PDB file of C-alpha atoms in Angstrom:
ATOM      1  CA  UNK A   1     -33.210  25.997 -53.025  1.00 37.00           C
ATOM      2  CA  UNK A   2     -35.460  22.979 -53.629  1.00 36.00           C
ATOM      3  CA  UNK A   3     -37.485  24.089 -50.116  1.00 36.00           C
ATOM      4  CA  UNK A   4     -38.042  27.357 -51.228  1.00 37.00           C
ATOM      5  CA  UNK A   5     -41.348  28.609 -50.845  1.00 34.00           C
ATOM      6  CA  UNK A   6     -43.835  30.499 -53.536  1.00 34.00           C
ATOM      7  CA  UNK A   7     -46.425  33.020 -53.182  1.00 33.00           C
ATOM      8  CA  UNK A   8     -49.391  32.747 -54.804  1.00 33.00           C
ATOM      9  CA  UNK A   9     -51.691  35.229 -56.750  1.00 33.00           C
ATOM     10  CA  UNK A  10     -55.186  36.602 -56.793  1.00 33.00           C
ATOM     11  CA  UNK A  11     -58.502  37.596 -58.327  1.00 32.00           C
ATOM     12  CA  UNK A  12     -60.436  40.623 -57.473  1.00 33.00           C
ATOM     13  CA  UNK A  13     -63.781  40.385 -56.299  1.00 36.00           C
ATOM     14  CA  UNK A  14     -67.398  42.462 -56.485  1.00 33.00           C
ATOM     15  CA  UNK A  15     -69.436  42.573 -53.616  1.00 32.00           C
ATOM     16  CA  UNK A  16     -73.001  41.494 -54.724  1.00 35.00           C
ATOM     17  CA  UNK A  17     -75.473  42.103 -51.472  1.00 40.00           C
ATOM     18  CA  UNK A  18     -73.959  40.310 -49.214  1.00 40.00           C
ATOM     19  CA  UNK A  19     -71.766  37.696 -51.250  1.00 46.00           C
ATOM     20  CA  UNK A  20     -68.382  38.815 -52.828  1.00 50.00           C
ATOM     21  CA  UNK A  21     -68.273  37.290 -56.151  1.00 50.00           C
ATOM     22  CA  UNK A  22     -64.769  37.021 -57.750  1.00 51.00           C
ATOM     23  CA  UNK A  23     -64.112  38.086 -61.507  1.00 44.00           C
ATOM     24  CA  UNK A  24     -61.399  38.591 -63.634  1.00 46.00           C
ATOM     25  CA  UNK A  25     -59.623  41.807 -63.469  1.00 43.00           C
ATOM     26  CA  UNK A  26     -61.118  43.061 -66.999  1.00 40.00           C
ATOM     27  CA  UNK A  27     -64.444  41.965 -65.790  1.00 38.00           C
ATOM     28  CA  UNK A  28     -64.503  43.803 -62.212  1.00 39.00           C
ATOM     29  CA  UNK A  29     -63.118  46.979 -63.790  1.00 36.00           C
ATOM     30  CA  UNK A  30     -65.892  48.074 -65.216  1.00 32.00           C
ATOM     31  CA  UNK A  31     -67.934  46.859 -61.832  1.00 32.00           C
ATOM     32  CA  UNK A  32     -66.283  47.967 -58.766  1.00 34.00           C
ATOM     33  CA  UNK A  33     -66.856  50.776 -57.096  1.00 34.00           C
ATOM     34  CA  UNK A  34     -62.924  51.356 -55.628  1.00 29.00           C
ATOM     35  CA  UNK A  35     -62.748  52.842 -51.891  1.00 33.00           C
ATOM     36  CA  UNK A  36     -60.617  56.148 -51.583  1.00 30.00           C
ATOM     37  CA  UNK A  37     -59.131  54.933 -48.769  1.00 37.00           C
ATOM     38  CA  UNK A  38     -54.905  54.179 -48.911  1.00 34.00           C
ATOM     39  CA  UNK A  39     -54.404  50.894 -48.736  1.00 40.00           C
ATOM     40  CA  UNK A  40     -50.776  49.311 -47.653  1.00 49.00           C
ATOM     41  CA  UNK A  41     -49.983  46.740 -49.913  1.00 52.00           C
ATOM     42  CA  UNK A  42     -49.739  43.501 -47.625  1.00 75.00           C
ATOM     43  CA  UNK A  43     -47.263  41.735 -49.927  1.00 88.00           C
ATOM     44  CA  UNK A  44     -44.110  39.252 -48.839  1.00 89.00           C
ATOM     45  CA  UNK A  45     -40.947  40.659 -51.266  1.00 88.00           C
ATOM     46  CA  UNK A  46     -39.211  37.672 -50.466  1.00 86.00           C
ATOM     47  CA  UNK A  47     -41.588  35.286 -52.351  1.00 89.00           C
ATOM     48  CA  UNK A  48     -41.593  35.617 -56.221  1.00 90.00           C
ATOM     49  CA  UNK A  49     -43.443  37.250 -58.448  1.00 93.00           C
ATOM     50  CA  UNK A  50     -42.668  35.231 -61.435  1.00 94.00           C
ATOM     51  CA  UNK A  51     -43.785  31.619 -62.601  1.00 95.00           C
ATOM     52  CA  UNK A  52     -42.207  28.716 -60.942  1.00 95.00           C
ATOM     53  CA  UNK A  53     -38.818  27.245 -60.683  1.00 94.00           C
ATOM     54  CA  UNK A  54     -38.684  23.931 -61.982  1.00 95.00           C
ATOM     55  CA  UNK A  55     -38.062  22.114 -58.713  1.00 94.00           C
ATOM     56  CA  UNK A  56     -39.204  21.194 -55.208  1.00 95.00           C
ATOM     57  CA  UNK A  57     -41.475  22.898 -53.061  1.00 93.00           C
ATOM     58  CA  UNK A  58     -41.607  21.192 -49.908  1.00 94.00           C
ATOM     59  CA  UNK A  59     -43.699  22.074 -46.107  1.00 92.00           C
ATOM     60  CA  UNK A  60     -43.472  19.865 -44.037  1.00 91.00           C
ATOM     61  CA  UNK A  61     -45.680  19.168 -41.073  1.00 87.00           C
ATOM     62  CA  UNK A  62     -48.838  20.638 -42.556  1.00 86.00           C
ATOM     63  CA  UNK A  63     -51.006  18.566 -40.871  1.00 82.00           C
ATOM     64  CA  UNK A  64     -49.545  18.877 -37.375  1.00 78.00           C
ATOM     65  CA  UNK A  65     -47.598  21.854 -36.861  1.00 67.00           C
ATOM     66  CA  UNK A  66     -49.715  24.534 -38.192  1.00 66.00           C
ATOM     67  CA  UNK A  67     -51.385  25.704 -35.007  1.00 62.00           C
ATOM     68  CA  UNK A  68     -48.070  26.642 -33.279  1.00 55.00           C
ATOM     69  CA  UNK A  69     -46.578  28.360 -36.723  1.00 57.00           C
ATOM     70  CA  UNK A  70     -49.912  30.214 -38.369  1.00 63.00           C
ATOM     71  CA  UNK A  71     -51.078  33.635 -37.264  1.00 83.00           C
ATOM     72  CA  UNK A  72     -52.253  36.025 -40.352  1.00 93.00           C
ATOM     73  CA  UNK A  73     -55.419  34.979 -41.740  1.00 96.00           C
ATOM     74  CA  UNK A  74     -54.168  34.643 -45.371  1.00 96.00           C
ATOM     75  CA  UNK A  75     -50.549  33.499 -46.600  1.00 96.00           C
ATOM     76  CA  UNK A  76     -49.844  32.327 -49.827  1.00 97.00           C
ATOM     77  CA  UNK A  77     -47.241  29.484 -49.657  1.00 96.00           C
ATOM     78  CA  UNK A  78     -46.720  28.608 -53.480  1.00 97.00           C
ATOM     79  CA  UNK A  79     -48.194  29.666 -56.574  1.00 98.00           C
ATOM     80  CA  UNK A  80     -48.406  27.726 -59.805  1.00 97.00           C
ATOM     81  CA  UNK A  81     -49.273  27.698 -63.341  1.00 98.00           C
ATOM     82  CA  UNK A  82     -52.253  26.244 -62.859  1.00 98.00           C
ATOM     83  CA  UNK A  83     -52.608  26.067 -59.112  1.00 98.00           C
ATOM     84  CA  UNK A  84     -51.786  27.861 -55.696  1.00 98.00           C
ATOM     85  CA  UNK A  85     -51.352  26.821 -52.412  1.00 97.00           C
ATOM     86  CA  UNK A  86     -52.414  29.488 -49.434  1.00 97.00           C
ATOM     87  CA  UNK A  87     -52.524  29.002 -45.674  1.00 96.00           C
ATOM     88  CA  UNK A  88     -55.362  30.301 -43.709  1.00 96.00           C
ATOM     89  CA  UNK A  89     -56.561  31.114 -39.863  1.00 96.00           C
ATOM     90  CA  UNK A  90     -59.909  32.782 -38.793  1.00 96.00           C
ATOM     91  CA  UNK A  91     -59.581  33.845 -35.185  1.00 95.00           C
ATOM     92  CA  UNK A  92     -62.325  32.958 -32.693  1.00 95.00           C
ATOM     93  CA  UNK A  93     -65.996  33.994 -34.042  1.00 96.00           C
ATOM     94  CA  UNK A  94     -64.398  34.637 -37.379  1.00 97.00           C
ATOM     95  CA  UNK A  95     -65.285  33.908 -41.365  1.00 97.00           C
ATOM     96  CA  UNK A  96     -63.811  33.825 -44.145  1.00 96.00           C
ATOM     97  CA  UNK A  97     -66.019  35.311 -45.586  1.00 94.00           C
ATOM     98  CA  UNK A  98     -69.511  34.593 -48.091  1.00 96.00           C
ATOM     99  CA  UNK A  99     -68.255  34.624 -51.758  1.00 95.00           C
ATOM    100  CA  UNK A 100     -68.223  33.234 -54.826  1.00 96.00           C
ATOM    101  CA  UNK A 101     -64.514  32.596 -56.776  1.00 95.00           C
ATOM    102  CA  UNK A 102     -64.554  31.414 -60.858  1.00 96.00           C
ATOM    103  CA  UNK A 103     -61.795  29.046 -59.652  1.00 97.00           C
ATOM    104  CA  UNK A 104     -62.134  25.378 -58.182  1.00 98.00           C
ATOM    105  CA  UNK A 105     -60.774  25.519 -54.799  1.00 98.00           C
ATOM    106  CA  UNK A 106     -59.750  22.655 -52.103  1.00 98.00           C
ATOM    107  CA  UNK A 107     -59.637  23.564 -48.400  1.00 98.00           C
ATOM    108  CA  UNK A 108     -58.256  20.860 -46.001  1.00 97.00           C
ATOM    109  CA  UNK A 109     -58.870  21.847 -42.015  1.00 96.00           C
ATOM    110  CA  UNK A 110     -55.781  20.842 -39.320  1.00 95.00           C
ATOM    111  CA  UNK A 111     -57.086  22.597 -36.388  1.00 94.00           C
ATOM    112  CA  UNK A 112     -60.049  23.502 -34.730  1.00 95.00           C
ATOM    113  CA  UNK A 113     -64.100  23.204 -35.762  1.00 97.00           C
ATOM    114  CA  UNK A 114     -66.148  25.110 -38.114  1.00 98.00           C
ATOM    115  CA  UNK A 115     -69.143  25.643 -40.236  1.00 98.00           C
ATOM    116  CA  UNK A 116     -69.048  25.307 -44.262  1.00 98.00           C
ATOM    117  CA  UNK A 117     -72.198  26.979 -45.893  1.00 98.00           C
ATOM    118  CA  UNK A 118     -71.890  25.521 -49.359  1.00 97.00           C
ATOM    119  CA  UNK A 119     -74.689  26.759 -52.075  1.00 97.00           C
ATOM    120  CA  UNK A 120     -76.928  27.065 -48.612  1.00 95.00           C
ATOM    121  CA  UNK A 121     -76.135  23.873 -46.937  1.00 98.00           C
ATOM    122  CA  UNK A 122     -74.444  23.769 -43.593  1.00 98.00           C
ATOM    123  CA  UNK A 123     -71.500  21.298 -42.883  1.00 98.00           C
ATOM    124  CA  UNK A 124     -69.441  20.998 -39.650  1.00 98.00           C
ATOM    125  CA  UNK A 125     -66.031  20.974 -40.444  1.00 98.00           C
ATOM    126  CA  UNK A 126     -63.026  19.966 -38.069  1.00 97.00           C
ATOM    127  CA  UNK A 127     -59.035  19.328 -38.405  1.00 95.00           C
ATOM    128  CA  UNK A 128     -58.990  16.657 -40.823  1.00 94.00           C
ATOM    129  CA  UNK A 129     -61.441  17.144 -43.100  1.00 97.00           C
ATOM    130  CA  UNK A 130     -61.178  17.983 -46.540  1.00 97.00           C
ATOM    131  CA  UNK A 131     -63.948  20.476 -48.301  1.00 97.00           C
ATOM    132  CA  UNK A 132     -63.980  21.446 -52.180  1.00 98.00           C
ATOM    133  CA  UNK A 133     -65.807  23.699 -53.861  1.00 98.00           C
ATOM    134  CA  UNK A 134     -65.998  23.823 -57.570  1.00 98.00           C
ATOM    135  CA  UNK A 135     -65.602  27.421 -59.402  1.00 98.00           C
ATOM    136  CA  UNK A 136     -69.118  29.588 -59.524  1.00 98.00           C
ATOM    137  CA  UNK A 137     -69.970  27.621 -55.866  1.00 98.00           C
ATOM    138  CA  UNK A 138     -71.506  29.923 -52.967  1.00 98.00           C
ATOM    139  CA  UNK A 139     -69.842  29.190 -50.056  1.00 98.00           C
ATOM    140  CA  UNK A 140     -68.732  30.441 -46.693  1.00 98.00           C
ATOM    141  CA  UNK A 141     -66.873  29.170 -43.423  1.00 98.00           C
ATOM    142  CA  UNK A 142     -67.042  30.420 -40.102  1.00 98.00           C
ATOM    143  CA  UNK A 143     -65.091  29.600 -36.778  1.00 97.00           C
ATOM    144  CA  UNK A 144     -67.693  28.204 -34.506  1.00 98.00           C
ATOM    145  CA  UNK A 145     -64.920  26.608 -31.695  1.00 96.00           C
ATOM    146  CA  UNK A 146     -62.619  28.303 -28.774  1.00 95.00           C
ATOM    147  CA  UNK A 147     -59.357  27.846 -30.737  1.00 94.00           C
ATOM    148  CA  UNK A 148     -58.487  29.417 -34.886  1.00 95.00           C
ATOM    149  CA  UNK A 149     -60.031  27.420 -37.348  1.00 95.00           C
ATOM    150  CA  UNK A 150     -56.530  27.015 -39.548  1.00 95.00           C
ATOM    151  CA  UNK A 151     -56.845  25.569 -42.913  1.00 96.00           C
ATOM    152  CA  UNK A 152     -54.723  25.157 -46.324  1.00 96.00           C
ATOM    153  CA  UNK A 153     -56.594  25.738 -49.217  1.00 97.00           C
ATOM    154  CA  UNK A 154     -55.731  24.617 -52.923  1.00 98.00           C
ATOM    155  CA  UNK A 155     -57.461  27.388 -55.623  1.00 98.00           C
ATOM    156  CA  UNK A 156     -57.066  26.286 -59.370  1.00 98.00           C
ATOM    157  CA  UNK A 157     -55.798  28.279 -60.733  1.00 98.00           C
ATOM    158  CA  UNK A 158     -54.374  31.178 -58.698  1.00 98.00           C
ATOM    159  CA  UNK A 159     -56.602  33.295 -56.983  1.00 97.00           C
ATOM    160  CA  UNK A 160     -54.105  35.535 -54.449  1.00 97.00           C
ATOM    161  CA  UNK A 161     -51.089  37.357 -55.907  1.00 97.00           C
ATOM    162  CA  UNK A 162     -47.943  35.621 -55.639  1.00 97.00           C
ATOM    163  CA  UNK A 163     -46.498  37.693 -52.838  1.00 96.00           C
ATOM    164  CA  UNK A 164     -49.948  38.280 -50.490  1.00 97.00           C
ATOM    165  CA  UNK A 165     -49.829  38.024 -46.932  1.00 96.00           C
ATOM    166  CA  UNK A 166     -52.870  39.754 -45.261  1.00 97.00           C
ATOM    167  CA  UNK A 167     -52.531  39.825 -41.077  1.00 95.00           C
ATOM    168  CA  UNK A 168     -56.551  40.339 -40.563  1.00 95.00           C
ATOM    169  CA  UNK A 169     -59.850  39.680 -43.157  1.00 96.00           C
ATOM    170  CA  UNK A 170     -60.368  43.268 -43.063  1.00 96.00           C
ATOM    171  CA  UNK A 171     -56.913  44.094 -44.563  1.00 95.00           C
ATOM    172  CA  UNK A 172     -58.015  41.337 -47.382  1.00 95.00           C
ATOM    173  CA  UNK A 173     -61.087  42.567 -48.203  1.00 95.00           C
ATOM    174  CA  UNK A 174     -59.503  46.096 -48.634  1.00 95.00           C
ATOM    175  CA  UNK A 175     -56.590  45.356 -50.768  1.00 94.00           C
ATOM    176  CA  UNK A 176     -58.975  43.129 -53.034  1.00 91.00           C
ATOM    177  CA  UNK A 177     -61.497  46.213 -53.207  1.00 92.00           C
ATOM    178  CA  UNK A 178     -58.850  48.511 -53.944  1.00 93.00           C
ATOM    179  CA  UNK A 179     -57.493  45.996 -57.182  1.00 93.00           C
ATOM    180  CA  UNK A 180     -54.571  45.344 -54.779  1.00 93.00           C
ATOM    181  CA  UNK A 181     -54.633  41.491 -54.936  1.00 96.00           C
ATOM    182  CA  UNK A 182     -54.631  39.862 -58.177  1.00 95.00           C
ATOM    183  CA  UNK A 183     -53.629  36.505 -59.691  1.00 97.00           C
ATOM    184  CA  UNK A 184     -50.640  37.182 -61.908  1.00 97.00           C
ATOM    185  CA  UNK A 185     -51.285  37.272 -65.455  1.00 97.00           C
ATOM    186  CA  UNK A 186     -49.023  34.281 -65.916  1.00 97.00           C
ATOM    187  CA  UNK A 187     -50.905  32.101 -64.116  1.00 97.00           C
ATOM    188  CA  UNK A 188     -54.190  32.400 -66.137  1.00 96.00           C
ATOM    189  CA  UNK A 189     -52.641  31.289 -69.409  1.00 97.00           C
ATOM    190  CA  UNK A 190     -53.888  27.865 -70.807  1.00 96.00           C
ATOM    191  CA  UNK A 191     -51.468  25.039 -71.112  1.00 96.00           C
ATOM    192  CA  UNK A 192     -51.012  25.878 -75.246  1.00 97.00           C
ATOM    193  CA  UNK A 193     -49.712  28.942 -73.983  1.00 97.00           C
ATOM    194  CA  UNK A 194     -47.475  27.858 -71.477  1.00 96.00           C
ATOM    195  CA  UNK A 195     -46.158  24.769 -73.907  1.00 95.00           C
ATOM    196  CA  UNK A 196     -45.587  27.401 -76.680  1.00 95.00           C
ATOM    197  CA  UNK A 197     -43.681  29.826 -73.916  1.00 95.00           C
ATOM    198  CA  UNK A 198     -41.435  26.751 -73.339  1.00 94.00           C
ATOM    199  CA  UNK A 199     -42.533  26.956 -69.642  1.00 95.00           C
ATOM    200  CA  UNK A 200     -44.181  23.595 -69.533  1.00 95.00           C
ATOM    201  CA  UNK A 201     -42.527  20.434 -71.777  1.00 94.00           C
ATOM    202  CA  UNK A 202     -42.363  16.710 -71.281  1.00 92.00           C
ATOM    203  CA  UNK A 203     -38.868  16.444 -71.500  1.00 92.00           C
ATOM    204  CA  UNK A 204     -38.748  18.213 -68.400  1.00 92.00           C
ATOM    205  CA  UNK A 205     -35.525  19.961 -69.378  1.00 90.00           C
ATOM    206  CA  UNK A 206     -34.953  23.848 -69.155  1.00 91.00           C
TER     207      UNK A 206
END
């Protein structure tokens, strides 16, 4: 089992104008107007919904092999207690999307060209570079090449639920409208927490 692979978790999000901004679930309760429409829940049962094993979590050929194995345009691979690892494509004249998250997140490009719109500055983007953009940031990418833009992104800490898998942007942007897509409680605890839970110790034994 020390290949198995993780979900990750997520935050909801307000849409502000034109910008979704990302809050805490008690925060956006209070602030977002819910559609009536029934939403599917786009979730993997085969990932878990619980913190992390103590072991392993290996994927190989990230760099290389994504364009022949990625298709949906949001997967989580792994999520963490303080971090989460999700795999991303935006088709051909695509975008992820302009928003703002209250996490720090890392996005590292393996295949095609782009544009990052960070706090209103443009950056071209192709396979091989390496954005970040710290928590509160502005930002937005969009496919500007013939091929998928397809990406791996780092959020600290979680920012998809453990088990989300969403085939288009529109499915995304429903389930996280409709409070369908939220970071799991258990990954938003502080590292007191976590050491007084016995999930995190320097022994490393369990």
């Amino acid at each position: 089992m020390s290949t198995s692979v993780v979900r990750s978790a997520a935050l909801r999000h307000t849409v502000v104008g034109t910008v979704r901004t990302h809050f805490p679930a008690a925060t956006r309760a209070s602030s977002r107007c819910f559609s009536t429409n029934f939403v599917r829940r786009a979730k993997d049962p085969k990932m878990s919904s619980g913190p992390p094993k103590h072991e392993m979590q290996y994927f190989p050929n990230m760099t290389t092999a994504l364009p022949a194995t990625s298709g949906e345009f949001r997967r989580v691979l792994w999520t963490g207690l303080y971090s989460q690892v999700v795999l991303m494509t935006v088709p051909v004249g695509g975008d992820i999307g302009d928003e703002v998250h209250t996490v720090d997140q890392a996005l590292t490009f393996t295949s095609g060209v782009g544009k990052a719109t960070i706090n209103g500055k443009d950056q071209d983007v192709k396979a091989g570079d390496l954005m970040v953009v710290p928590a509160g940031t502005q930002h937005q990418f969009v496919n500007t090449g013939p091929t998928p833009l397809i990406l791996y992104t780092i959020y600290s800490p979680a920012e998809h639920d453990s088990q989300t898998v969403h085939k288009t942007k529109e499915e995304g942007d429903e389930e996280e409208e409709n409070g369908k897509d939220e970071a799991p409680e258990w990954s938003r605890k502080s590292q007191a927490e976590n050491e007084k839970a016995g999930l995190v110790n320097t022994s490393g034994k369990y």
